[in-house]
Amino acid sequence: MSLHTSPLPKQATAERAPISRPAVLFGPMNQPVSDWRGLRIWLVGASSGIGAELARQALQAGARVALSARRGDVLQEVAAAHKNAFIAPLDVLSHTAWRDQHARIVEAFGGIDLLVFCAAKYRPERSWEVQEDEAEHTIRTNLASVYSALGAALPDMLARGSGGIALVASVAGYVGLPGATVYGPGKAALINLAEILYSDLRPRGLNVYLINPGFVKTDLTDKNAFPMPAIQTPQQAASAIWRGIAEGRFEIHFPLRFTTWLKILRLLPFRLRFLLFQRFLLN
């Protein structure tokens, strides 16, 4: 199923959602999406890879999309002069930039219904290869800047009692994988944060999505010198993400033939897990 056959929800223009919604045992954990047309999306990290393809598919489906990344010229190329695109260049490490761009987008769109945080920095490294300045920059980009995003977008969503936050983490956050010495812990923290946000925000009418992709062919994964099983294209990844949001899922992970095995791996005792790493990943 692609985005084009599974449109986005109308929560953007819907009336205020009720507060203190009870937890549900069965059914979607978030409000399913039935129509993407007119939905106001702020997509951070939209200049390349998964983020760029998410923007393209959402625009094609009729959503209004604010595209953010550092390079405005690249964002213009992604938007391809689409009438529903709004270019909002942003350095995710700047608190002021978050507030300023949020104000610009709200002025242009009248509000934000879905914030998708897809910005990321990565380089494969073993523990003895870590450079502390690079490590700090990676953690600030992948994790700390999310709090700037929340500070900018959440007050308005909470006041309306509607909206959504989607965090793109990674299956690298499931277990401590060799080579993901800085990237993995940051993504593990994002998984933890998404769980906290869901507990806090869903009862107040907001949707929260945790996105854990497997390997996707991007500039980031091009740095890997090892085989990447079940690697997908950005188009496949974006379609899986929008499909999961349309279905109201909390965790959206893909491809299942790869992510399911990692979920099983993290249930194993540490001793067995480390033996498997030694046997299959470190030789």
mmCIF file of C-alpha atoms in Angstrom:
data_model
loop_
_atom_site.group_PDB
_atom_site.id
_atom_site.type_symbol
_atom_site.label_atom_id
_atom_site.label_comp_id
_atom_site.label_asym_id
_atom_site.label_seq_id
_atom_site.Cartn_x
_atom_site.Cartn_y
_atom_site.Cartn_z
ATOM 1 C CA MET A 1 0.000 0.000 0.000
ATOM 2 C CA SER A 2 1.362 3.440 -0.878
ATOM 3 C CA LEU A 3 0.590 6.857 0.493
ATOM 4 C CA HIS A 4 -1.472 7.615 -2.550
ATOM 5 C CA THR A 5 -3.997 4.861 -1.763
ATOM 6 C CA SER A 6 -3.959 5.423 1.990
ATOM 7 C CA PRO A 7 -4.518 9.131 2.573
ATOM 8 C CA LEU A 8 -3.615 11.112 5.713
ATOM 9 C CA PRO A 9 -6.082 11.836 8.530
ATOM 10 C CA LYS A 10 -8.275 14.865 8.831
ATOM 11 C CA GLN A 11 -7.237 15.513 12.402
ATOM 12 C CA ALA A 12 -5.717 18.783 11.191
ATOM 13 C CA THR A 13 -9.043 20.443 10.619
ATOM 14 C CA ALA A 14 -11.099 18.335 13.009
ATOM 15 C CA GLU A 15 -12.631 19.823 16.123
ATOM 16 C CA ARG A 16 -10.732 19.736 19.425
ATOM 17 C CA ALA A 17 -10.000 16.178 20.526
ATOM 18 C CA PRO A 18 -11.241 15.098 23.952
ATOM 19 C CA ILE A 19 -8.834 15.213 26.860
ATOM 20 C CA SER A 20 -7.983 12.255 29.127
ATOM 21 C CA ARG A 21 -8.806 9.534 26.635
ATOM 22 C CA PRO A 22 -8.680 6.101 28.240
ATOM 23 C CA ALA A 23 -6.029 3.638 27.092
ATOM 24 C CA VAL A 24 -7.301 1.010 24.655
ATOM 25 C CA LEU A 25 -6.458 -2.674 24.836
ATOM 26 C CA PHE A 26 -7.340 -3.424 21.213
ATOM 27 C CA GLY A 27 -7.439 -1.428 18.001
ATOM 28 C CA PRO A 28 -5.205 1.417 16.817
ATOM 29 C CA MET A 29 -3.093 3.135 19.457
ATOM 30 C CA ASN A 30 -3.403 6.443 17.582
ATOM 31 C CA GLN A 31 -6.160 8.085 15.595
ATOM 32 C CA PRO A 32 -6.191 6.442 12.135
ATOM 33 C CA VAL A 33 -5.717 8.702 9.133
ATOM 34 C CA SER A 34 -8.413 8.817 6.492
ATOM 35 C CA ASP A 35 -7.514 11.812 4.347
ATOM 36 C CA TRP A 36 -4.161 13.549 3.854
ATOM 37 C CA ARG A 37 -5.558 16.464 1.868
ATOM 38 C CA GLY A 38 -4.920 19.728 3.653
ATOM 39 C CA LEU A 39 -3.117 18.105 6.590
ATOM 40 C CA ARG A 40 -0.402 20.466 7.824
ATOM 41 C CA ILE A 41 2.902 18.638 8.234
ATOM 42 C CA TRP A 42 6.243 19.963 9.443
ATOM 43 C CA LEU A 43 8.929 17.598 8.170
ATOM 44 C CA VAL A 44 12.384 18.119 9.682
ATOM 45 C CA GLY A 45 15.283 16.488 7.840
ATOM 46 C CA ALA A 46 13.551 16.781 4.477
ATOM 47 C CA SER A 47 16.563 17.443 2.253
ATOM 48 C CA SER A 48 17.587 13.846 1.510
ATOM 49 C CA GLY A 49 16.950 10.152 2.115
ATOM 50 C CA ILE A 50 13.809 9.090 3.933
ATOM 51 C CA GLY A 51 12.858 12.653 4.855
ATOM 52 C CA ALA A 52 12.921 13.895 1.263
ATOM 53 C CA GLU A 53 10.806 10.976 0.078
ATOM 54 C CA LEU A 54 8.335 11.465 2.936
ATOM 55 C CA ALA A 55 7.932 15.062 1.781
ATOM 56 C CA ARG A 56 7.409 14.095 -1.859
ATOM 57 C CA GLN A 57 4.787 11.459 -1.086
ATOM 58 C CA ALA A 58 2.900 13.702 1.340
ATOM 59 C CA LEU A 59 2.817 16.557 -1.167
ATOM 60 C CA GLN A 60 1.578 14.216 -3.884
ATOM 61 C CA ALA A 61 -1.212 13.091 -1.560
ATOM 62 C CA GLY A 62 -2.412 16.661 -1.044
ATOM 63 C CA ALA A 63 -0.882 17.496 2.337
ATOM 64 C CA ARG A 64 0.582 20.904 3.074
ATOM 65 C CA VAL A 65 4.213 20.292 3.978
ATOM 66 C CA ALA A 66 6.770 22.586 5.583
ATOM 67 C CA LEU A 67 10.220 21.267 4.648
ATOM 68 C CA SER A 68 13.103 21.907 7.018
ATOM 69 C CA ALA A 69 16.822 21.193 6.830
ATOM 70 C CA ARG A 70 19.890 23.397 6.759
ATOM 71 C CA ARG A 71 20.086 23.932 2.982
ATOM 72 C CA GLY A 72 17.165 25.839 1.565
ATOM 73 C CA ASP A 73 18.300 25.336 -2.046
ATOM 74 C CA VAL A 74 18.118 21.548 -1.676
ATOM 75 C CA LEU A 75 14.692 21.828 -0.057
ATOM 76 C CA GLN A 76 13.515 23.821 -3.073
ATOM 77 C CA GLU A 77 14.593 20.939 -5.301
ATOM 78 C CA VAL A 78 12.690 18.416 -3.156
ATOM 79 C CA ALA A 79 9.572 20.594 -3.163
ATOM 80 C CA ALA A 80 9.797 20.946 -6.955
ATOM 81 C CA ALA A 81 7.748 24.169 -6.828
ATOM 82 C CA HIS A 82 4.782 22.276 -5.393
ATOM 83 C CA LYS A 83 2.031 24.715 -4.425
ATOM 84 C CA ASN A 84 1.515 23.030 -1.039
ATOM 85 C CA ALA A 85 5.191 23.169 -0.053
ATOM 86 C CA PHE A 86 6.634 25.729 2.358
ATOM 87 C CA ILE A 87 10.411 26.045 2.645
ATOM 88 C CA ALA A 88 11.613 26.569 6.220
ATOM 89 C CA PRO A 89 15.423 26.261 6.431
ATOM 90 C CA LEU A 90 16.510 25.199 9.893
ATOM 91 C CA ASP A 91 19.649 24.346 11.834
ATOM 92 C CA VAL A 92 18.280 21.863 14.356
ATOM 93 C CA LEU A 93 20.963 22.879 16.868
ATOM 94 C CA SER A 94 19.616 26.443 17.093
ATOM 95 C CA HIS A 95 16.874 26.977 19.700
ATOM 96 C CA THR A 96 16.040 30.354 18.151
ATOM 97 C CA ALA A 97 15.682 28.833 14.676
ATOM 98 C CA TRP A 98 13.122 26.329 15.941
ATOM 99 C CA ARG A 99 10.959 29.071 17.438
ATOM 100 C CA ASP A 100 11.331 31.341 14.423
ATOM 101 C CA GLN A 101 10.479 28.671 11.857
ATOM 102 C CA HIS A 102 7.564 27.399 13.924
ATOM 103 C CA ALA A 103 6.130 30.923 13.935
ATOM 104 C CA ARG A 104 6.590 31.218 10.154
ATOM 105 C CA ILE A 105 4.885 27.885 9.495
ATOM 106 C CA VAL A 106 1.971 28.643 11.806
ATOM 107 C CA GLU A 107 1.523 31.997 10.076
ATOM 108 C CA ALA A 108 1.520 30.294 6.662
ATOM 109 C CA PHE A 109 -0.544 27.199 7.533
ATOM 110 C CA GLY A 110 -2.577 28.355 10.513
ATOM 111 C CA GLY A 111 -1.144 25.548 12.654
ATOM 112 C CA ILE A 112 0.747 22.245 12.544
ATOM 113 C CA ASP A 113 -1.019 18.892 12.695
ATOM 114 C CA LEU A 114 1.946 16.544 12.439
ATOM 115 C CA LEU A 115 5.606 17.124 13.257
ATOM 116 C CA VAL A 116 7.920 14.496 11.776
ATOM 117 C CA PHE A 117 11.463 14.565 13.170
ATOM 118 C CA CYS A 118 13.737 12.821 10.670
ATOM 119 C CA ALA A 119 17.038 14.686 11.093
ATOM 120 C CA ALA A 120 20.022 12.416 11.753
ATOM 121 C CA LYS A 121 23.806 12.259 11.786
ATOM 122 C CA TYR A 122 25.726 8.992 11.602
ATOM 123 C CA ARG A 123 29.108 7.469 11.097
ATOM 124 C CA PRO A 124 30.077 3.855 11.835
ATOM 125 C CA GLU A 125 32.640 3.657 14.631
ATOM 126 C CA ARG A 126 33.906 1.225 17.225
ATOM 127 C CA SER A 127 34.379 2.411 20.801
ATOM 128 C CA TRP A 128 38.095 3.112 20.348
ATOM 129 C CA GLU A 129 37.391 5.245 17.263
ATOM 130 C CA VAL A 130 35.055 7.731 18.940
ATOM 131 C CA GLN A 131 35.986 11.412 18.639
ATOM 132 C CA GLU A 132 34.407 13.334 21.484
ATOM 133 C CA ASP A 133 33.560 16.480 19.487
ATOM 134 C CA GLU A 134 31.905 14.412 16.753
ATOM 135 C CA ALA A 135 30.105 12.315 19.345
ATOM 136 C CA GLU A 136 28.688 15.393 21.041
ATOM 137 C CA HIS A 137 27.533 16.820 17.711
ATOM 138 C CA THR A 138 25.826 13.547 16.809
ATOM 139 C CA ILE A 139 23.983 13.347 20.128
ATOM 140 C CA ARG A 140 22.901 16.970 19.877
ATOM 141 C CA THR A 141 21.615 16.437 16.338
ATOM 142 C CA ASN A 142 19.902 13.079 16.824
ATOM 143 C CA LEU A 143 18.533 13.516 20.342
ATOM 144 C CA ALA A 144 18.957 16.867 22.084
ATOM 145 C CA SER A 145 17.441 18.836 19.201
ATOM 146 C CA VAL A 146 14.216 16.851 19.567
ATOM 147 C CA TYR A 147 13.582 18.753 22.781
ATOM 148 C CA SER A 148 13.831 22.005 20.846
ATOM 149 C CA ALA A 149 11.235 20.603 18.439
ATOM 150 C CA LEU A 150 8.936 19.701 21.298
ATOM 151 C CA GLY A 151 9.408 23.098 22.906
ATOM 152 C CA ALA A 152 8.399 24.799 19.667
ATOM 153 C CA ALA A 153 5.463 22.633 18.601
ATOM 154 C CA LEU A 154 3.864 21.116 21.688
ATOM 155 C CA PRO A 155 2.325 24.193 23.365
ATOM 156 C CA ASP A 156 0.074 24.927 20.385
ATOM 157 C CA MET A 157 -0.912 21.256 19.968
ATOM 158 C CA LEU A 158 -1.740 20.903 23.653
ATOM 159 C CA ALA A 159 -3.824 24.083 23.573
ATOM 160 C CA ARG A 160 -5.836 22.652 20.654
ATOM 161 C CA GLY A 161 -5.978 19.127 22.067
ATOM 162 C CA SER A 162 -4.956 17.670 18.686
ATOM 163 C CA GLY A 163 -1.889 17.024 16.570
ATOM 164 C CA GLY A 164 0.866 14.466 16.337
ATOM 165 C CA ILE A 165 4.582 13.915 16.910
ATOM 166 C CA ALA A 166 6.528 11.326 14.894
ATOM 167 C CA LEU A 167 10.104 10.460 15.864
ATOM 168 C CA VAL A 168 12.294 8.560 13.397
ATOM 169 C CA ALA A 169 14.564 6.399 15.543
ATOM 170 C CA SER A 170 16.164 3.151 14.300
ATOM 171 C CA VAL A 171 16.401 -0.562 14.964
ATOM 172 C CA ALA A 172 19.954 0.331 16.050
ATOM 173 C CA GLY A 173 18.244 1.447 19.256
ATOM 174 C CA TYR A 174 16.885 -2.038 19.979
ATOM 175 C CA VAL A 175 20.206 -3.561 21.071
ATOM 176 C CA GLY A 176 23.815 -2.443 21.450
ATOM 177 C CA LEU A 177 25.089 -3.222 17.961
ATOM 178 C CA PRO A 178 28.856 -3.085 17.369
ATOM 179 C CA GLY A 179 29.792 -0.109 15.198
ATOM 180 C CA ALA A 180 26.897 2.076 16.389
ATOM 181 C CA THR A 181 28.809 3.375 19.402
ATOM 182 C CA VAL A 182 27.322 6.904 19.308
ATOM 183 C CA TYR A 183 24.405 6.528 16.899
ATOM 184 C CA GLY A 184 22.841 3.540 18.678
ATOM 185 C CA PRO A 185 22.560 5.042 22.195
ATOM 186 C CA GLY A 186 20.973 8.192 20.759
ATOM 187 C CA LYS A 187 18.365 6.146 18.900
ATOM 188 C CA ALA A 188 17.719 4.015 21.992
ATOM 189 C CA ALA A 189 17.024 7.232 23.877
ATOM 190 C CA LEU A 190 14.571 8.315 21.156
ATOM 191 C CA ILE A 191 12.684 5.033 21.570
ATOM 192 C CA ASN A 192 12.466 5.639 25.308
ATOM 193 C CA LEU A 193 11.369 9.246 24.735
ATOM 194 C CA ALA A 194 8.617 8.207 22.319
ATOM 195 C CA GLU A 195 7.210 5.841 24.948
ATOM 196 C CA ILE A 196 7.168 8.654 27.517
ATOM 197 C CA LEU A 197 5.549 11.063 25.059
ATOM 198 C CA TYR A 198 2.821 8.560 24.238
ATOM 199 C CA SER A 199 1.991 8.093 27.923
ATOM 200 C CA ASP A 200 1.931 11.850 28.476
ATOM 201 C CA LEU A 201 0.301 13.104 25.293
ATOM 202 C CA ARG A 202 -2.132 10.486 24.017
ATOM 203 C CA PRO A 203 -4.526 11.020 26.954
ATOM 204 C CA ARG A 204 -4.536 14.708 25.990
ATOM 205 C CA GLY A 205 -5.632 14.049 22.415
ATOM 206 C CA LEU A 206 -2.268 13.967 20.641
ATOM 207 C CA ASN A 207 -0.884 11.152 18.496
ATOM 208 C CA VAL A 208 2.660 9.872 18.985
ATOM 209 C CA TYR A 209 4.484 7.668 16.473
ATOM 210 C CA LEU A 210 7.753 5.785 16.923
ATOM 211 C CA ILE A 211 9.425 4.911 13.617
ATOM 212 C CA ASN A 212 12.172 2.266 13.615
ATOM 213 C CA PRO A 213 13.483 1.601 10.105
ATOM 214 C CA GLY A 214 15.876 -1.166 9.239
ATOM 215 C CA PHE A 215 18.553 -0.504 6.622
ATOM 216 C CA VAL A 216 17.544 2.082 4.011
ATOM 217 C CA LYS A 217 19.698 3.068 1.028
ATOM 218 C CA THR A 218 20.780 6.645 1.866
ATOM 219 C CA ASP A 219 23.930 8.746 2.127
ATOM 220 C CA LEU A 220 24.172 7.613 5.755
ATOM 221 C CA THR A 221 24.098 3.870 5.098
ATOM 222 C CA ASP A 222 26.497 4.319 2.175
ATOM 223 C CA LYS A 223 29.144 4.725 4.889
ATOM 224 C CA ASN A 224 28.695 1.122 6.030
ATOM 225 C CA ALA A 225 31.297 -1.387 4.875
ATOM 226 C CA PHE A 226 29.304 -4.459 5.923
ATOM 227 C CA PRO A 227 26.382 -6.336 4.312
ATOM 228 C CA MET A 228 23.007 -4.773 5.129
ATOM 229 C CA PRO A 229 20.258 -7.406 5.060
ATOM 230 C CA ALA A 230 16.816 -6.527 3.668
ATOM 231 C CA ILE A 231 17.930 -3.022 2.693
ATOM 232 C CA GLN A 232 15.109 -0.885 1.291
ATOM 233 C CA THR A 233 14.821 2.187 -0.896
ATOM 234 C CA PRO A 234 13.736 5.549 0.549
ATOM 235 C CA GLN A 235 10.517 5.185 -1.449
ATOM 236 C CA GLN A 236 9.728 1.866 0.250
ATOM 237 C CA ALA A 237 10.586 3.309 3.650
ATOM 238 C CA ALA A 238 8.414 6.405 3.194
ATOM 239 C CA SER A 239 5.447 4.314 2.024
ATOM 240 C CA ALA A 240 5.793 2.056 5.076
ATOM 241 C CA ILE A 241 5.881 5.076 7.399
ATOM 242 C CA TRP A 242 2.823 6.778 5.926
ATOM 243 C CA ARG A 243 0.954 3.473 5.883
ATOM 244 C CA GLY A 244 1.715 2.946 9.573
ATOM 245 C CA ILE A 245 0.561 6.452 10.454
ATOM 246 C CA ALA A 246 -2.597 5.983 8.388
ATOM 247 C CA GLU A 247 -3.349 2.808 10.352
ATOM 248 C CA GLY A 248 -2.838 4.568 13.676
ATOM 249 C CA ARG A 249 0.090 2.450 14.803
ATOM 250 C CA PHE A 250 2.397 3.563 17.599
ATOM 251 C CA GLU A 251 5.541 1.716 16.528
ATOM 252 C CA ILE A 252 6.190 1.545 12.807
ATOM 253 C CA HIS A 253 9.087 -0.810 12.074
ATOM 254 C CA PHE A 254 10.135 -2.328 8.768
ATOM 255 C CA PRO A 255 10.936 -4.512 6.933
ATOM 256 C CA LEU A 256 9.374 -7.123 9.216
ATOM 257 C CA ARG A 257 11.590 -9.937 7.927
ATOM 258 C CA PHE A 258 14.543 -8.069 9.449
ATOM 259 C CA THR A 259 13.132 -6.095 12.374
ATOM 260 C CA THR A 260 11.333 -9.107 13.838
ATOM 261 C CA TRP A 261 14.644 -10.931 14.286
ATOM 262 C CA LEU A 262 16.149 -7.941 16.067
ATOM 263 C CA LYS A 263 13.158 -7.789 18.390
ATOM 264 C CA ILE A 264 13.744 -11.448 19.244
ATOM 265 C CA LEU A 265 17.464 -10.786 19.712
ATOM 266 C CA ARG A 266 16.860 -8.163 22.385
ATOM 267 C CA LEU A 267 14.831 -10.693 24.398
ATOM 268 C CA LEU A 268 17.788 -13.054 24.679
ATOM 269 C CA PRO A 269 19.979 -13.182 27.809
ATOM 270 C CA PHE A 270 23.015 -10.911 27.542
ATOM 271 C CA ARG A 271 25.452 -13.842 27.545
ATOM 272 C CA LEU A 272 23.795 -15.459 24.525
ATOM 273 C CA ARG A 273 23.368 -12.125 22.769
ATOM 274 C CA PHE A 274 27.071 -11.308 23.086
ATOM 275 C CA LEU A 275 28.027 -14.779 21.853
ATOM 276 C CA LEU A 276 25.928 -14.216 18.731
ATOM 277 C CA PHE A 277 27.542 -10.824 18.176
ATOM 278 C CA GLN A 278 30.974 -12.421 18.456
ATOM 279 C CA ARG A 279 30.051 -15.182 16.059
ATOM 280 C CA PHE A 280 28.226 -13.252 13.338
ATOM 281 C CA LEU A 281 29.019 -9.522 13.615
ATOM 282 C CA LEU A 282 32.594 -9.196 14.812
ATOM 283 C CA ASN A 283 34.411 -11.585 12.502
#
